[in-house]
Coordinates of C-alpha atoms and ligand atoms in Angstrom, one line a residue:
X397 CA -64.0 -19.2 -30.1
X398 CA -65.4 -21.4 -27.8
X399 CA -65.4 -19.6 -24.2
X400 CA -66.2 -20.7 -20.5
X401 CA -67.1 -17.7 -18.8
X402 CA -67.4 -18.1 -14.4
X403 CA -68.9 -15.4 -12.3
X404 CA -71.3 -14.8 -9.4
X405 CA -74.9 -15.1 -10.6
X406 CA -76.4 -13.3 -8.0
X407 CA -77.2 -9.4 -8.0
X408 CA -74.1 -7.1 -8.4
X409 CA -72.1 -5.5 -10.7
X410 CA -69.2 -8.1 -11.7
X411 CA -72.5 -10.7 -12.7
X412 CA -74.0 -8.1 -14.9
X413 CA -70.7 -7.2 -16.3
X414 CA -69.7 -10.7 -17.1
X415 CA -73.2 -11.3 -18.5
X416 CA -73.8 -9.1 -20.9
X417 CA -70.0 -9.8 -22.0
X418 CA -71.1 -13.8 -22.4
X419 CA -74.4 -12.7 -24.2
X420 CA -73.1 -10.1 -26.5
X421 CA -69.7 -12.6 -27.6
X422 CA -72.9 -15.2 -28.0
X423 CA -74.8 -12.8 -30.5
X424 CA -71.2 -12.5 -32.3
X425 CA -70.9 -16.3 -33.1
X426 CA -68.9 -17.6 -30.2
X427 CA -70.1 -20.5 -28.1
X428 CA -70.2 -19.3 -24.4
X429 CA -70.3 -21.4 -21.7
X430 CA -71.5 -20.0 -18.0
X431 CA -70.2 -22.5 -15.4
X432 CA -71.8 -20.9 -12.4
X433 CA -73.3 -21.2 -8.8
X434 CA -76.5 -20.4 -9.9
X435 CA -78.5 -18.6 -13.3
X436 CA -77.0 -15.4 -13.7
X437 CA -79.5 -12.7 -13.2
X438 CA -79.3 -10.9 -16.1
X439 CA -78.9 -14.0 -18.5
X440 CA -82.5 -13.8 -19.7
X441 CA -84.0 -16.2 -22.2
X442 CA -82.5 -18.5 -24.4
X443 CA -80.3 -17.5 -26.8
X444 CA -78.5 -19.2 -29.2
X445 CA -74.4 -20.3 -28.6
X446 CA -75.3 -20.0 -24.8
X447 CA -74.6 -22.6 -22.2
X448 CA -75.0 -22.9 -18.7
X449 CA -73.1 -25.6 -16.5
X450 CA -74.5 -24.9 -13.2
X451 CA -72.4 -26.2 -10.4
X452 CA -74.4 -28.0 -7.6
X453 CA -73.1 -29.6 -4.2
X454 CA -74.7 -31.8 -1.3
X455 CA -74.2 -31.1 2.1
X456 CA -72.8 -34.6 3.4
X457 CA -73.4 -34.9 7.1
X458 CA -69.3 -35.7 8.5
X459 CA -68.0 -32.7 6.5
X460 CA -68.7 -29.2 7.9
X461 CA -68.8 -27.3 5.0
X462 CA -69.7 -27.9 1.4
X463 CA -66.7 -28.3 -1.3
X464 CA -68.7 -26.1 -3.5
X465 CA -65.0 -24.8 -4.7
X466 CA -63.3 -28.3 -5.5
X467 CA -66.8 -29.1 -7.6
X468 CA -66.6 -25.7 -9.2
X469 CA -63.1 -26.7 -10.1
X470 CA -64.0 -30.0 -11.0
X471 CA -66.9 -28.9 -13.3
X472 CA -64.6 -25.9 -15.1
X473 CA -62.2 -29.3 -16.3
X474 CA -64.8 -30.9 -17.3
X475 CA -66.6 -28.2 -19.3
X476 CA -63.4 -27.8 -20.8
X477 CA -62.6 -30.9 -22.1
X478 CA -65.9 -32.0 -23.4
X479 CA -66.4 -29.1 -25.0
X480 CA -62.7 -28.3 -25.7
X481 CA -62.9 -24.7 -24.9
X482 CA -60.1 -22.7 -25.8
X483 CA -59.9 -20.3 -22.7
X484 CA -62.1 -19.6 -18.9
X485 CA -62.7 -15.9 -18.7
X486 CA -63.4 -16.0 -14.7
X487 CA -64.7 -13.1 -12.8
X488 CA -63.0 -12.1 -9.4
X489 CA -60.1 -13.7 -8.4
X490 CA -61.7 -15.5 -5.3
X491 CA -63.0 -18.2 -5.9
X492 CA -62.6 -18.4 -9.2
X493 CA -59.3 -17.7 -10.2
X494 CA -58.2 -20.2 -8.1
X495 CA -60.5 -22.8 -9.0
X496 CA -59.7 -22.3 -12.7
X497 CA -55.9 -23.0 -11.5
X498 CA -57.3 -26.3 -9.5
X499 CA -59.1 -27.0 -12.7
X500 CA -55.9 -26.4 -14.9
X501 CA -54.2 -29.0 -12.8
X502 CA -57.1 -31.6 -13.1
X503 CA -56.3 -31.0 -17.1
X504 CA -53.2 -31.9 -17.1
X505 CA -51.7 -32.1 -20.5
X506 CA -54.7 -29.9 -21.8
X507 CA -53.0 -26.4 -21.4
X508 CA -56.3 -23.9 -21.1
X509 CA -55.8 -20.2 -20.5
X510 CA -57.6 -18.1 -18.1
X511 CA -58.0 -14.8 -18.1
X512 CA -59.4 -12.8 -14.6
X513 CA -61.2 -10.0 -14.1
X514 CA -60.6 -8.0 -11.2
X515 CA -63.8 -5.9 -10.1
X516 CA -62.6 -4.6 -6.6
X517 CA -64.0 -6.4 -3.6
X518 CA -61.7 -9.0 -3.8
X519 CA -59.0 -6.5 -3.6
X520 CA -60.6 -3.7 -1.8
X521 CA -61.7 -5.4 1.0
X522 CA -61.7 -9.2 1.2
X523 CA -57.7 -8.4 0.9
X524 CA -57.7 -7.1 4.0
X525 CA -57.4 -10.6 5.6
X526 CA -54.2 -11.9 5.6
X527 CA -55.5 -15.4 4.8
X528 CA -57.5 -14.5 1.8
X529 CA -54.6 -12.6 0.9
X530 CA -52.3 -15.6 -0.3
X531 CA -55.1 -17.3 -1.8
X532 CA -56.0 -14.1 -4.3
X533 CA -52.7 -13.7 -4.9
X534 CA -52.5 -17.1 -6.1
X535 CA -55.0 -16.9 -8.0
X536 CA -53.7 -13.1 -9.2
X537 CA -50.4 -15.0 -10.2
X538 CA -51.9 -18.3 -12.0
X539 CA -54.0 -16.6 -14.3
X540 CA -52.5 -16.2 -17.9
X541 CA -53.9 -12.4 -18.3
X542 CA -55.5 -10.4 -15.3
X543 CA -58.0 -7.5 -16.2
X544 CA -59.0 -4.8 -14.1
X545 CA -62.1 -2.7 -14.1
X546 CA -60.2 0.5 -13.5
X547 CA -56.8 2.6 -12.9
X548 CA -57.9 3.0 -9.6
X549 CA -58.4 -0.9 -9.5
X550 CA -54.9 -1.3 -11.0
X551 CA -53.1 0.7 -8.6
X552 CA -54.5 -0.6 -5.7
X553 CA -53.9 -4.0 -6.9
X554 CA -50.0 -3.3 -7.9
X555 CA -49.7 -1.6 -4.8
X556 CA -50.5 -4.8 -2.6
X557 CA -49.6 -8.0 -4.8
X558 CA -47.2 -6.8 -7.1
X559 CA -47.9 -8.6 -9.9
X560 CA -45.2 -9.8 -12.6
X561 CA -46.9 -9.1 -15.5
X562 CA -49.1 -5.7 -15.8
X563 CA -52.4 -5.8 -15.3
X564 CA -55.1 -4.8 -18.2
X565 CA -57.5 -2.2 -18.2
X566 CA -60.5 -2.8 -19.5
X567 CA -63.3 -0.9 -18.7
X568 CA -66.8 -2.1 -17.9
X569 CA -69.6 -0.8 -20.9
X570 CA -73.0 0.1 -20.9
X571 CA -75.7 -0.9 -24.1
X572 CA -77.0 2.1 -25.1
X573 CA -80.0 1.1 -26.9
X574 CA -81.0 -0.8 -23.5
X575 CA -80.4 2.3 -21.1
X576 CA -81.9 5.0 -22.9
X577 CA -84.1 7.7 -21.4
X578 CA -86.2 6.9 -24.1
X579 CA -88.0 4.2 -21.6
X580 CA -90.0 7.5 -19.7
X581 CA -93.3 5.5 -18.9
X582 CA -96.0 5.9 -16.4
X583 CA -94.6 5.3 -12.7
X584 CA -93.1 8.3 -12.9
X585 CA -96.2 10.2 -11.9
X586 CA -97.4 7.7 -9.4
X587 CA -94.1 7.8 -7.9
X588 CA -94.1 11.2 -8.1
X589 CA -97.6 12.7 -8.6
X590 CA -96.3 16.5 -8.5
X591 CA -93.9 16.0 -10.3
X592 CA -91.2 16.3 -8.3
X593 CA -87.6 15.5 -8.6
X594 CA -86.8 11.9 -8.0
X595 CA -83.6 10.6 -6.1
X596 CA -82.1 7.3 -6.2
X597 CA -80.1 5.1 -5.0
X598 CA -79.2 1.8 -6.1
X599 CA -76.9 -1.2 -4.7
X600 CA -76.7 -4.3 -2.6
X601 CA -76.7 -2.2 0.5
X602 CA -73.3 -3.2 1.6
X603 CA -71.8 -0.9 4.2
X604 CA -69.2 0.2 1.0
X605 CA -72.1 1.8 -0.1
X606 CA -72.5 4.0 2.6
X607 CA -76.7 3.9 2.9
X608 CA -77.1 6.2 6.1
X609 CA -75.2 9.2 3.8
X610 CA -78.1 8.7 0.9
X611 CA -80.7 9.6 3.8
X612 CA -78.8 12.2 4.8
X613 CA -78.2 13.8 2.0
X614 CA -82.5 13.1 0.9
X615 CA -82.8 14.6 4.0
X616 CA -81.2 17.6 3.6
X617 CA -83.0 18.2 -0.2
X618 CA -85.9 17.6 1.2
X619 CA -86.1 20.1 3.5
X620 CA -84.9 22.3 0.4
X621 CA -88.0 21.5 -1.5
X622 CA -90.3 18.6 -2.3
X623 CA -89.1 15.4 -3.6
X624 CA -88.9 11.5 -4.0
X625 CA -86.2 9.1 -2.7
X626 CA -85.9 5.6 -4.5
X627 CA -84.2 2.9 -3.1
X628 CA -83.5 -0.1 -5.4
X629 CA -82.0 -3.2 -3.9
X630 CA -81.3 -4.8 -0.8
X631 CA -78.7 -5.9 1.2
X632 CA -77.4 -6.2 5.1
X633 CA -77.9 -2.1 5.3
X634 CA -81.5 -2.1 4.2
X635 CA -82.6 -2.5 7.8
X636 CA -80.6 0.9 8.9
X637 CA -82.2 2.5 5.9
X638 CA -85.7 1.7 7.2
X639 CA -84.9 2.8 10.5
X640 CA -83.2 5.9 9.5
X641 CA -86.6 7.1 7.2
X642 CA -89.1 6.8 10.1
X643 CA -87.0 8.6 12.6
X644 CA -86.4 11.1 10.3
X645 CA -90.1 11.1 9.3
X646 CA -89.4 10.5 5.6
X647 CA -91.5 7.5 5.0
X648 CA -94.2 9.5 2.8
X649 CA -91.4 10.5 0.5
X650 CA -89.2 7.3 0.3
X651 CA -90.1 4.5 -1.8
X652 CA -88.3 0.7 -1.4
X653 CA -88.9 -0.5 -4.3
X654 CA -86.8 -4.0 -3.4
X655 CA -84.4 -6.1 -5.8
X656 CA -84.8 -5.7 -9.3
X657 CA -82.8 -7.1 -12.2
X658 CA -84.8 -4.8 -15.3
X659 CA -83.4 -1.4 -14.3
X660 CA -82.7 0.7 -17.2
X661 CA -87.0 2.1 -17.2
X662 CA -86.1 2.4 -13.4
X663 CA -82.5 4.6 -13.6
X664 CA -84.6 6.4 -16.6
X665 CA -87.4 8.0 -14.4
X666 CA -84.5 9.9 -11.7
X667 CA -83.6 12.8 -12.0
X668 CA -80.4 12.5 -9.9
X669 CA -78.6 9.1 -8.8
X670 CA -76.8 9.1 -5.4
X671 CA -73.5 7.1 -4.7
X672 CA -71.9 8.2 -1.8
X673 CA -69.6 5.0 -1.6
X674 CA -66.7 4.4 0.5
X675 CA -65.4 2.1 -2.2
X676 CA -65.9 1.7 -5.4
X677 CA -63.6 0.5 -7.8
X678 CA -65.8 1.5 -10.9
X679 CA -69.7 2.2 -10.2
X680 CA -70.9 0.4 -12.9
X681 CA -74.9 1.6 -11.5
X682 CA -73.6 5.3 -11.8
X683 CA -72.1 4.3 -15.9
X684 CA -76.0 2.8 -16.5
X685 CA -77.3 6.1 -14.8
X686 CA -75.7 8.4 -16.9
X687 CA -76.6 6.0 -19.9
X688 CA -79.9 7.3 -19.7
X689 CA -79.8 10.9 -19.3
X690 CA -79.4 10.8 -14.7
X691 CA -76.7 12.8 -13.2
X692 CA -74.5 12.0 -10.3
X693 CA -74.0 12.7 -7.4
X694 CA -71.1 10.7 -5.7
X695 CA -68.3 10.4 -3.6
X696 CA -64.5 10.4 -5.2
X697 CA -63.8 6.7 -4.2
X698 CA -62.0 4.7 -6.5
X699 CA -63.0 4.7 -10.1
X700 CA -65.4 7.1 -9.8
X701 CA -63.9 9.7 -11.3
X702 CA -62.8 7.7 -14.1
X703 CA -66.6 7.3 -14.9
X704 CA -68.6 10.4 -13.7
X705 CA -66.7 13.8 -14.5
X706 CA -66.7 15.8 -11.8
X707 CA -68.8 19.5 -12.9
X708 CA -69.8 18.1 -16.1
X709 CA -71.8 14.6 -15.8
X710 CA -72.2 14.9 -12.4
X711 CA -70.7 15.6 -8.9
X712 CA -68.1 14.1 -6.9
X713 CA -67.3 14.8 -3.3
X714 CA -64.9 13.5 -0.5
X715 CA -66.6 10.3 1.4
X716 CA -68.7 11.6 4.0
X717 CA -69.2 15.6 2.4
X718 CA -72.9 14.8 3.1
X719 CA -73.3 18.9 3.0
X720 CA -71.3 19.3 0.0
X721 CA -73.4 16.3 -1.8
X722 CA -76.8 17.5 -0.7
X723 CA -75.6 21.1 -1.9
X724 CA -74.4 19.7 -5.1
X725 CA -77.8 17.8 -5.6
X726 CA -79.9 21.1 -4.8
X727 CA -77.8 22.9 -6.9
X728 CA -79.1 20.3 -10.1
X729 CA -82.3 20.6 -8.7
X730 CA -83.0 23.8 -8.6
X731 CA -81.2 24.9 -12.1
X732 CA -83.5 23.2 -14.7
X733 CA -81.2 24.3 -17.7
X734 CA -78.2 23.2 -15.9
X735 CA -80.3 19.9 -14.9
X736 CA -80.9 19.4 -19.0
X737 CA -76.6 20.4 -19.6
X738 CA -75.7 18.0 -17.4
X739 CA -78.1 15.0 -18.4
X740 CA -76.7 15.7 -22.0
X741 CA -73.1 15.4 -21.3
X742 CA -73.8 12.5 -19.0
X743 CA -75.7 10.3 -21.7
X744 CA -72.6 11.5 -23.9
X745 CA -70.2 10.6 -21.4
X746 CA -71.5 6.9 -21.4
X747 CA -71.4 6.5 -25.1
X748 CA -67.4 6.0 -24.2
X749 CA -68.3 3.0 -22.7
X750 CA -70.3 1.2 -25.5
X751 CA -70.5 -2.2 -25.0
X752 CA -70.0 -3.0 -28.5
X753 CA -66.7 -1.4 -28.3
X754 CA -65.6 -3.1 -25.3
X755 CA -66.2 -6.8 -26.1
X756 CA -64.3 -5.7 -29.0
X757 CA -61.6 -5.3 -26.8
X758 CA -61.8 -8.6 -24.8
X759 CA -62.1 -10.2 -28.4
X760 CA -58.9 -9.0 -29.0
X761 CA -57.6 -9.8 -26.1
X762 CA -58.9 -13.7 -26.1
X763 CA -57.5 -14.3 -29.2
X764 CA -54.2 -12.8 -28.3
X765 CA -54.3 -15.3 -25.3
X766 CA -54.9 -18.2 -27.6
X767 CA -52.4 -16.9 -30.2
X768 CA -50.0 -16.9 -27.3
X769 CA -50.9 -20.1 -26.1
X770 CA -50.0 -22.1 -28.9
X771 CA -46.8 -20.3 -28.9
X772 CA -46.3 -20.5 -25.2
X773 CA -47.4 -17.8 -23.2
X774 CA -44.6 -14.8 -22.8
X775 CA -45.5 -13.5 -19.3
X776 CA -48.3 -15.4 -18.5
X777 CA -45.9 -18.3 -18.7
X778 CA -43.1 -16.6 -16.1
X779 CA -46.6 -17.3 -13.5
X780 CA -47.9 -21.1 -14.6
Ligands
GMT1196 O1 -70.5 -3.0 -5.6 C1 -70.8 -4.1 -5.2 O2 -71.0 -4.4 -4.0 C2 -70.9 -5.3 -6.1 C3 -69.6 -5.6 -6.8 C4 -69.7 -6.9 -7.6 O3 -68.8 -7.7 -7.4 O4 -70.6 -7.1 -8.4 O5 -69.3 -4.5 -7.7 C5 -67.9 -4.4 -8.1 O6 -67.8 -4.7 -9.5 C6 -68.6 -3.8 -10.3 C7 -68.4 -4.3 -11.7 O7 -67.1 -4.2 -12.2 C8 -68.1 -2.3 -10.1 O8 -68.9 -1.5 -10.9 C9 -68.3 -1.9 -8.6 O9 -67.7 -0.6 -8.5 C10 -67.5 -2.9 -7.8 N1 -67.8 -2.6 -6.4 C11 -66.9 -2.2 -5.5 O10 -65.8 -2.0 -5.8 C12 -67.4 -2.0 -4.1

């Protein structure tokens, strides 16, 4: 198959997700074609049957902002008819599901599917404006199939647009022969020279992510016994973070360690992984985490609980139960053969989500789109 895949390149989940996806269809014989804002972080190397379109737009002086989105649109037709794909997989539903529907119009007579990929923000939050509403709805109704990351994801989604046809779970995947606690290697005793226990916490710092209850709950371990907090990433709440870790007189114990885009060896030297989030529609750090042997301790939000089971791979809490999380984390802690059970059944947990399995799936489900297609599209075609 010859596939256009569109996503944000920078750091976040959806990018990674839709990534890996584009490599791992690549390594399977399938030309894949990245028409993107910028090079997606995780896209590595070359590699062969990978293409990257990369989208770029001049600031002209009498216009006030850049049409970045009518050139994205612009470039999707044009990928697509040179190349004659035979369907856009786009990631999020703003912008991209709406440019791919600009870009189906600039076709044509060139019918291309496109399938979305709903990962949450859109939904969870930028829904939340009334505006931006109508325009992912659009782009929820245009699109030929529309996948969701989670139940949770689904239902929130159903719940506000309605959708015609029914949205497709498909869960996001881990590689476990890349996150693997196999990578143990030296930082781990200059992190932590006494060996002891190292949180962490890893995101974008959005306020979703709920930053001030990590401290709070390294706080309150910290005054249980000794231990390390890692924060990887950065974001608009890095600055509170700071803040918070000198009042609190933390700093000795709480490393920033900044944006990364390697972080399997990095997940594989915690011992627990903190995700307090307010939303979250799947958690795909906290998948990655248990991938190589790392607890959880989380809040309930979203699809959470669809990834980390609650008493067995980790523990979930109600947003905000900073004394039932920090509890919960001591409790790991403190246990060492309970520490060992519960690193087991996480790694275990996360073979469920093998990525070779999953892009199984969405090879299914392209070619079932492209079947359908040629025949005319059953539901997809009651949106077009
Ligand atoms: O979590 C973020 O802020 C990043 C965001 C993204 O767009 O990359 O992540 C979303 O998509 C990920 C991949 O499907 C999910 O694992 C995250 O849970 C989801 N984030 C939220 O729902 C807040």
């Amino acid at each position: 198959m010859r596939i256009g895949i569109s996503c944000y390149a920078t750091l976040g989940g959806s990018g990674a997700v839709a990534t890996e996806l584009g490599k791992a269809l690549a390594r399977r014989g399938h030309e894949v074609h990245f028409i993107v804002s910028g090079i997606p972080f995780r896209l590595g190397l070359f590699q062969e049957n990978i293409y990257v379109h990369e989208v770029e737009t001049e600031n002209y002086p009498v216009l006030q902002t850049s049409p970045h989105d009518l050139a994205l649109a612009a470039k999707m037709a044009e990928v697509v008819k040179h190349y004659d794909l035979d369907l856009l997989h786009v990631h999020y539903a703003i912008p991209y599901a709406v440019c791919a529907f600009l870009a189906k119009q600039m076709l044509g007579d060139k019918s291309i599917p496109v399938i979305t990929t709903l990962h949450g923000t859109d939904v969870t939050v930028l829904a939340q404006d009334p505006l931006l509403q109508d325009a992912i709805r659009l782009g929820i109704e245009k699109s030929d199939v529309v996948t969701a990351v989670s139940q949770s994801l689904i239902d929130q989604t159903n719940e506000l647009f309605k959708p015609r046809c029914p949205i497709v779970k498909l869960y996001n995947f881990v590689d476990p022969t890349v996150y693997d606690r196999a990578y143990e290697n030296g930082w781990r005793k200059h992190l932590a020279p006494n060996n002891e226990p190292i949180l962490m916490h890893m995101s974008n710092f959005r306020a979703v992510k709920r930053v001030p209850d990590v401290i709070a709950i390294f706080q309150k371990v910290h005054a249980t016994m000794p231990c390390k907090l890692l924060l990887v990433g950065e974001g608009p709440d890095l600055d509170v973070a700071w803040k918070l870790v000198e009042r609190h007189n933390l700093k000795r114990d709480v490393v920033f360690l900044g944006k990364r885009d390697e972080v399997a060896p990095l997940l594989s030297l915690a011992d627990i992984l903190l995700l307090p989030s307010e939303k979250e529609s799947f958690g795909l750090v906290a998948l990655e985490a248990m991938a190589c042997g790392v607890p959880v301790i989380g809040s309930t939000a979203g699809g959470i609980p669809e990834v980390v089971e609650h008493g067995r791979s980790g523990f979930l809490s109600p947003i905000g139960d900073i004394e039932d999380m920090s509890n919960n984390a001591i409790t790991l802690l403190q246990d060492h053969a309970k520490w060992e059970t519960f690193s087991r059944q996480a790694r275990e947990r996360a073979k469920l989500f093998s990525l070779e399995e999953k892009v199984s799936d969405y090879e299914q489900l392209y070619e079932m789109v492209i079947a359908k297609g040629k025949g005319g599209l059953s539901c997809a075609s009651g949106h077009a």
